[in-house]
Coordinates of C-alpha atoms and ligand atoms in Angstrom, one line a residue:
M1013 CA 99.5 130.4 113.9
S1014 CA 103.1 130.2 115.4
S1015 CA 106.0 128.4 113.3
D1016 CA 108.7 126.3 114.6
G1017 CA 111.3 125.0 112.2
L1018 CA 109.7 122.8 109.3
S1019 CA 106.2 123.0 110.5
L1020 CA 103.5 125.5 111.2
Q1021 CA 100.8 125.5 114.1
Y1022 CA 97.5 126.5 112.7
Q1023 CA 94.4 126.1 114.5
G1024 CA 96.0 123.3 116.9
I1025 CA 97.5 121.2 114.5
L1026 CA 101.0 120.9 112.6
L1027 CA 101.5 121.7 108.7
P1028 CA 104.4 121.6 106.5
R1029 CA 106.0 124.8 106.1
E1030 CA 106.9 124.0 102.6
T1031 CA 103.6 123.7 101.2
H1032 CA 101.7 125.7 103.5
S1033 CA 101.4 129.5 104.8
L1034 CA 99.3 131.9 106.6
E1035 CA 98.4 133.5 103.2
C1036 CA 97.0 130.0 101.7
L1037 CA 95.3 128.9 104.7
E1038 CA 93.4 132.2 104.5
F1039 CA 92.9 131.6 100.8
A1040 CA 91.4 128.1 102.1
Q1041 CA 89.3 129.6 104.4
E1042 CA 88.0 132.5 101.5
F1043 CA 87.7 129.7 98.7
K1044 CA 84.1 129.6 97.5
F1045 CA 82.9 126.1 97.0
R1046 CA 80.2 125.3 94.0
D1047 CA 77.4 122.8 94.5
D1048 CA 79.3 120.5 91.6
D1049 CA 82.4 120.6 93.3
I1050 CA 84.0 117.3 94.5
M1051 CA 86.2 116.7 97.4
A1052 CA 88.2 113.8 98.9
A1053 CA 88.9 114.1 102.3
V1054 CA 91.8 111.8 103.4
Y1055 CA 94.0 111.7 106.7
P1056 CA 97.5 111.8 105.1
K1057 CA 99.0 108.6 104.1
S1058 CA 95.5 107.2 103.7
G1059 CA 95.0 107.1 99.8
T1060 CA 95.1 110.8 98.7
I1061 CA 97.2 110.4 95.4
W1062 CA 95.1 107.3 94.7
M1063 CA 91.6 109.9 94.6
Q1064 CA 93.8 112.3 92.6
E1065 CA 94.0 110.0 89.8
I1066 CA 90.4 108.4 90.3
L1067 CA 88.6 111.4 90.4
P1068 CA 89.6 112.9 87.0
L1069 CA 88.7 109.8 85.5
L1070 CA 85.3 109.4 86.9
L1071 CA 84.5 112.8 86.1
N1072 CA 85.9 112.6 82.7
G1073 CA 84.3 109.4 81.5
G1074 CA 87.6 107.4 81.4
D1075 CA 89.5 110.3 79.4
L1076 CA 92.9 109.7 80.3
T1077 CA 94.1 113.1 79.4
P1078 CA 94.2 114.7 82.7
I1079 CA 96.1 111.9 84.5
Q1080 CA 98.8 111.8 81.7
T1081 CA 99.3 115.4 80.9
I1082 CA 98.9 117.3 84.5
P1083 CA 101.0 116.5 87.8
N1084 CA 98.2 115.0 90.5
W1085 CA 98.8 118.5 92.5
D1086 CA 97.7 120.4 89.7
R1087 CA 95.3 118.3 88.6
V1088 CA 93.2 117.9 92.0
P1089 CA 94.7 120.2 94.1
W1090 CA 94.8 120.4 97.9
L1091 CA 92.6 123.0 99.2
E1092 CA 94.9 123.9 101.9
E1093 CA 98.1 124.0 99.9
K1094 CA 99.8 127.0 98.5
R1095 CA 99.3 125.7 95.2
L1096 CA 95.8 126.3 94.9
A1097 CA 95.9 130.1 94.6
V1098 CA 98.1 129.6 91.6
I1099 CA 96.0 127.1 89.5
A1100 CA 92.2 127.6 90.7
D1101 CA 91.4 129.2 88.1
T1102 CA 92.6 126.5 85.6
L1103 CA 90.3 124.1 87.1
T1104 CA 87.1 123.3 84.9
A1105 CA 83.8 122.0 86.2
P1106 CA 83.0 119.7 87.8
R1107 CA 86.2 120.5 90.2
A1108 CA 87.8 117.9 92.1
M1109 CA 90.0 118.8 95.0
V1110 CA 91.8 116.9 98.3
T1111 CA 91.8 117.9 101.6
H1112 CA 93.7 116.6 104.7
F1113 CA 91.6 119.2 106.8
P1114 CA 89.4 117.7 109.6
F1115 CA 85.9 118.5 109.1
R1116 CA 85.9 121.6 111.5
L1117 CA 88.4 123.4 109.3
M1118 CA 86.2 123.4 106.0
P1119 CA 85.4 126.9 105.0
P1120 CA 82.3 128.7 105.3
S1121 CA 81.3 128.3 101.6
F1122 CA 81.8 124.4 101.8
H1123 CA 78.8 124.4 104.5
A1124 CA 76.9 126.6 102.4
S1125 CA 77.0 124.4 99.0
K1126 CA 76.0 121.0 98.1
A1127 CA 79.6 120.0 97.0
K1128 CA 80.0 116.2 97.6
V1129 CA 82.7 114.5 99.9
I1130 CA 84.4 111.5 99.8
Y1131 CA 86.1 110.4 102.9
V1132 CA 88.8 107.6 102.9
M1133 CA 89.7 105.8 105.8
R1134 CA 92.7 103.5 106.1
N1135 CA 93.9 100.9 108.8
P1136 CA 95.8 103.5 111.4
K1137 CA 98.6 101.0 111.9
D1138 CA 99.4 100.9 108.0
I1139 CA 99.0 104.8 107.9
L1140 CA 101.7 105.1 111.0
V1141 CA 104.1 102.8 108.6
S1142 CA 103.4 104.6 105.2
S1143 CA 104.0 108.0 107.1
F1144 CA 107.4 106.5 108.7
Y1145 CA 108.6 106.3 105.4
F1146 CA 107.2 109.5 103.9
H1147 CA 109.0 111.5 106.9
Q1148 CA 112.2 109.6 105.7
M1149 CA 111.9 110.7 102.1
A1150 CA 110.6 114.1 102.4
E1151 CA 113.0 116.7 103.1
F1152 CA 110.4 119.1 104.2
L1153 CA 109.5 117.0 107.0
D1154 CA 111.0 116.7 110.4
D1155 CA 113.1 113.2 110.8
P1156 CA 110.8 110.7 112.1
G1157 CA 113.1 109.3 114.9
T1158 CA 113.1 105.5 115.4
F1159 CA 110.1 103.8 114.6
D1160 CA 109.3 103.6 118.7
E1161 CA 109.5 107.3 118.7
F1162 CA 107.3 107.8 115.7
I1163 CA 104.8 105.9 117.4
K1164 CA 104.6 108.0 120.2
K1165 CA 104.5 111.2 117.9
F1166 CA 101.7 109.7 115.9
L1167 CA 99.5 108.8 118.9
D1168 CA 100.2 112.3 120.6
G1169 CA 99.2 113.8 117.1
N1170 CA 102.4 115.6 116.8
V1171 CA 102.6 115.0 113.0
M1172 CA 100.8 116.7 110.2
F1173 CA 97.3 117.2 110.5
G1174 CA 97.0 116.1 113.8
K1175 CA 95.5 112.8 115.6
W1176 CA 94.3 110.4 113.2
T1177 CA 91.2 109.6 115.7
D1178 CA 90.4 113.4 115.8
H1179 CA 90.6 113.5 111.9
V1180 CA 88.1 110.1 111.8
K1181 CA 85.6 111.7 114.4
S1182 CA 85.1 114.7 112.9
W1183 CA 84.1 113.7 109.5
R1184 CA 82.1 110.6 110.9
S1185 CA 80.0 113.3 112.6
A1186 CA 79.9 115.8 109.9
E1187 CA 76.2 115.3 109.4
L1188 CA 76.4 115.8 105.7
G1189 CA 73.4 113.0 104.7
D1190 CA 73.9 112.2 101.1
R1191 CA 76.6 114.5 100.4
I1192 CA 79.2 112.3 101.8
L1193 CA 80.5 108.7 100.9
F1194 CA 82.8 106.7 103.3
I1195 CA 85.2 104.1 101.6
T1196 CA 88.2 102.7 102.9
Y1197 CA 91.7 102.0 101.4
E1198 CA 91.3 98.2 102.2
E1199 CA 88.0 98.1 100.1
M1200 CA 89.6 100.1 97.1
C1201 CA 92.6 97.4 97.4
Q1202 CA 90.2 94.4 97.5
D1203 CA 87.7 95.2 94.6
L1204 CA 89.1 98.5 92.9
P1205 CA 86.0 98.3 90.1
A1206 CA 83.4 97.6 92.8
A1207 CA 84.8 100.8 94.8
L1208 CA 84.8 102.8 91.4
R1209 CA 81.2 101.7 90.6
Q1210 CA 80.0 103.0 94.4
M1211 CA 82.0 106.4 93.8
S1212 CA 80.6 106.7 90.4
D1213 CA 77.0 106.3 91.4
F1214 CA 77.8 108.5 94.5
L1215 CA 79.0 111.1 92.0
G1216 CA 75.8 110.6 89.8
R1217 CA 78.0 109.4 86.7
N1218 CA 76.5 106.6 84.8
L1219 CA 79.5 105.0 83.6
S1220 CA 79.5 101.7 81.7
E1221 CA 81.2 98.7 82.8
G1222 CA 83.9 98.7 80.2
T1223 CA 84.7 102.2 81.6
I1224 CA 85.0 101.4 85.2
Q1225 CA 87.3 98.5 84.3
K1226 CA 89.2 100.8 81.8
I1227 CA 89.5 103.3 85.0
A1228 CA 90.6 100.4 87.4
Q1229 CA 93.4 99.5 85.0
H1230 CA 94.6 103.0 85.2
C1231 CA 94.5 103.2 88.7
T1232 CA 96.3 100.1 89.7
F1233 CA 99.5 100.7 92.1
K1234 CA 101.6 99.3 89.5
T1235 CA 100.1 101.5 86.7
M1236 CA 100.6 104.7 88.8
K1237 CA 103.9 103.7 89.7
T1238 CA 104.8 104.3 86.1
N1239 CA 102.9 107.3 85.6
R1240 CA 105.3 110.4 85.9
M1241 CA 102.5 112.6 86.4
S1242 CA 101.5 110.7 89.5
N1243 CA 104.7 109.4 91.0
F1244 CA 106.2 112.4 92.3
S1245 CA 109.4 111.5 89.9
L1246 CA 109.1 115.3 88.5
V1247 CA 109.7 116.6 92.4
P1248 CA 113.3 117.8 92.6
K1249 CA 115.4 115.4 95.1
E1250 CA 116.0 118.0 97.8
Y1251 CA 112.3 118.3 98.2
M1252 CA 111.5 114.3 97.9
N1253 CA 114.3 112.1 97.7
L1254 CA 112.8 108.8 96.1
E1255 CA 116.0 107.0 96.7
K1256 CA 115.4 107.1 100.4
S1257 CA 111.7 105.7 99.6
L1258 CA 109.5 105.8 96.9
F1259 CA 106.1 107.6 97.3
L1260 CA 104.0 104.7 96.0
R1261 CA 106.0 102.5 98.2
K1262 CA 104.2 99.1 98.9
G1263 CA 100.6 99.9 98.2
V1264 CA 99.0 97.2 100.2
P1265 CA 97.2 96.6 103.8
G1266 CA 98.8 94.9 106.7
D1267 CA 102.5 96.1 106.3
W1268 CA 102.3 97.0 109.6
K1269 CA 102.6 93.4 110.8
N1270 CA 106.0 93.7 109.0
H1271 CA 107.1 96.6 111.5
F1272 CA 105.0 96.5 114.9
S1273 CA 106.3 94.4 117.7
S1274 CA 103.8 93.0 120.2
E1275 CA 104.4 95.8 122.6
H1276 CA 104.0 98.5 120.1
L1277 CA 100.7 97.1 119.1
A1278 CA 99.7 96.8 122.7
R1279 CA 100.5 100.3 123.1
F1280 CA 99.0 101.6 119.8
T1281 CA 95.6 99.4 120.3
S1282 CA 95.0 100.7 123.7
A1283 CA 95.5 104.2 122.8
I1284 CA 93.3 104.2 119.9
R1285 CA 90.8 102.3 121.8
K1286 CA 90.6 105.0 124.6
E1287 CA 90.2 107.7 121.9
M1288 CA 87.3 105.9 120.3
Q1289 CA 85.5 104.5 123.3
S1290 CA 82.9 107.1 123.3
E1291 CA 82.2 106.7 119.6
S1292 CA 78.7 105.6 118.2
F1293 CA 80.7 104.1 115.1
T1294 CA 82.8 101.2 115.3
L1295 CA 86.1 101.4 113.2
P1296 CA 86.0 98.7 110.1
Y1297 CA 89.4 97.3 111.7
N1298 CA 90.3 94.7 114.2
L1299 CA 92.8 96.7 116.2
D1300 CA 94.7 93.6 117.5
Ligands
LIG1124 P1 102.2 102.7 101.3 O1 103.0 103.9 101.8 O2 101.6 101.9 102.5 O3 102.7 102.0 100.2 P2 98.7 109.5 100.4 O4 98.7 109.7 98.8 O5 97.6 110.0 101.0 O6 100.1 110.1 100.9 O7 98.8 107.9 100.7 C1 100.1 107.1 100.2 C2 99.8 105.6 100.3 O8 98.7 105.3 99.5 C3 100.9 104.8 100.0 O9 100.9 103.8 100.9 C4 100.7 104.4 98.8 O10 101.7 103.6 98.3 C5 99.3 104.2 98.5 N1 98.7 104.2 97.0 C6 98.8 105.3 96.4 N2 98.4 104.7 95.1 C7 97.9 103.6 95.4 C8 97.2 102.3 94.6 N3 96.8 102.8 93.2 N4 96.9 101.0 95.1 C9 97.4 100.9 96.5 N5 98.0 101.8 97.2 C10 98.1 103.3 96.9

């Protein structure tokens, strides 16, 4: 592991130093997964905090207490972040966590367990736009530069957690059988109750339609924006400056259209196509 300014190099990917250290990465590698653990694996800016809202509600039959009393980072912690070592013992079964790790970095005990994973995928063009604004407001990340420069960084994988294509490919080829559910951010936006039903069935929860509807209401973009335990307003301004950009910024598919020129689009599409060409699965997105 080497460190450079605000980032650490770890196993070929960049990680923010503010939230990651050699110690916590070792802690993650030694973390003991249990069979009833639930994991959301999400490339950054694809819906991580949305899953931090959804999972406790699904796992506790729609009980609002966790989402109203515990900040998202302690409620459904990141496997790889410093905070896990502090709060791991406070998590109650079934434990829910999130990770930005590509599959190859999952710890040995995960492979030995029956822990389930929900992989959330988002249109990479919208991830890029979301990440561009996030880099402007997160004071612990490098300045993104111009939008044009940031496209290059993103396509080269010089952003936190590396290339989007590597992340998707790693989890798509993970061969976890019925331990993994693939869902997209766009499906969740289009019909949240349907996405929740799918997740609930996958997690073996027998939730009534009334409970699903209640959970959906509490997980809308609008409701989450007002939840102080989820909107990052508890975080000091020196760390995340919400005056520059809100964390819950737009919450819609397709904002890329307001940012990409035709030249950006051609460059982006050609690079992603090239990376995906030998894959046996097709992306659920028209890249043009
Ligand atoms: P935008 O910047 O496009 O608005 P992550 O949590 O992985 O960092 O992802 C953040 C992105 O997910 C942001 O996208 C944020 O607005 C969006 N998001 C979070 N909760 C959402 C919700 N309930 N509905 C729609 N989008 C949501």
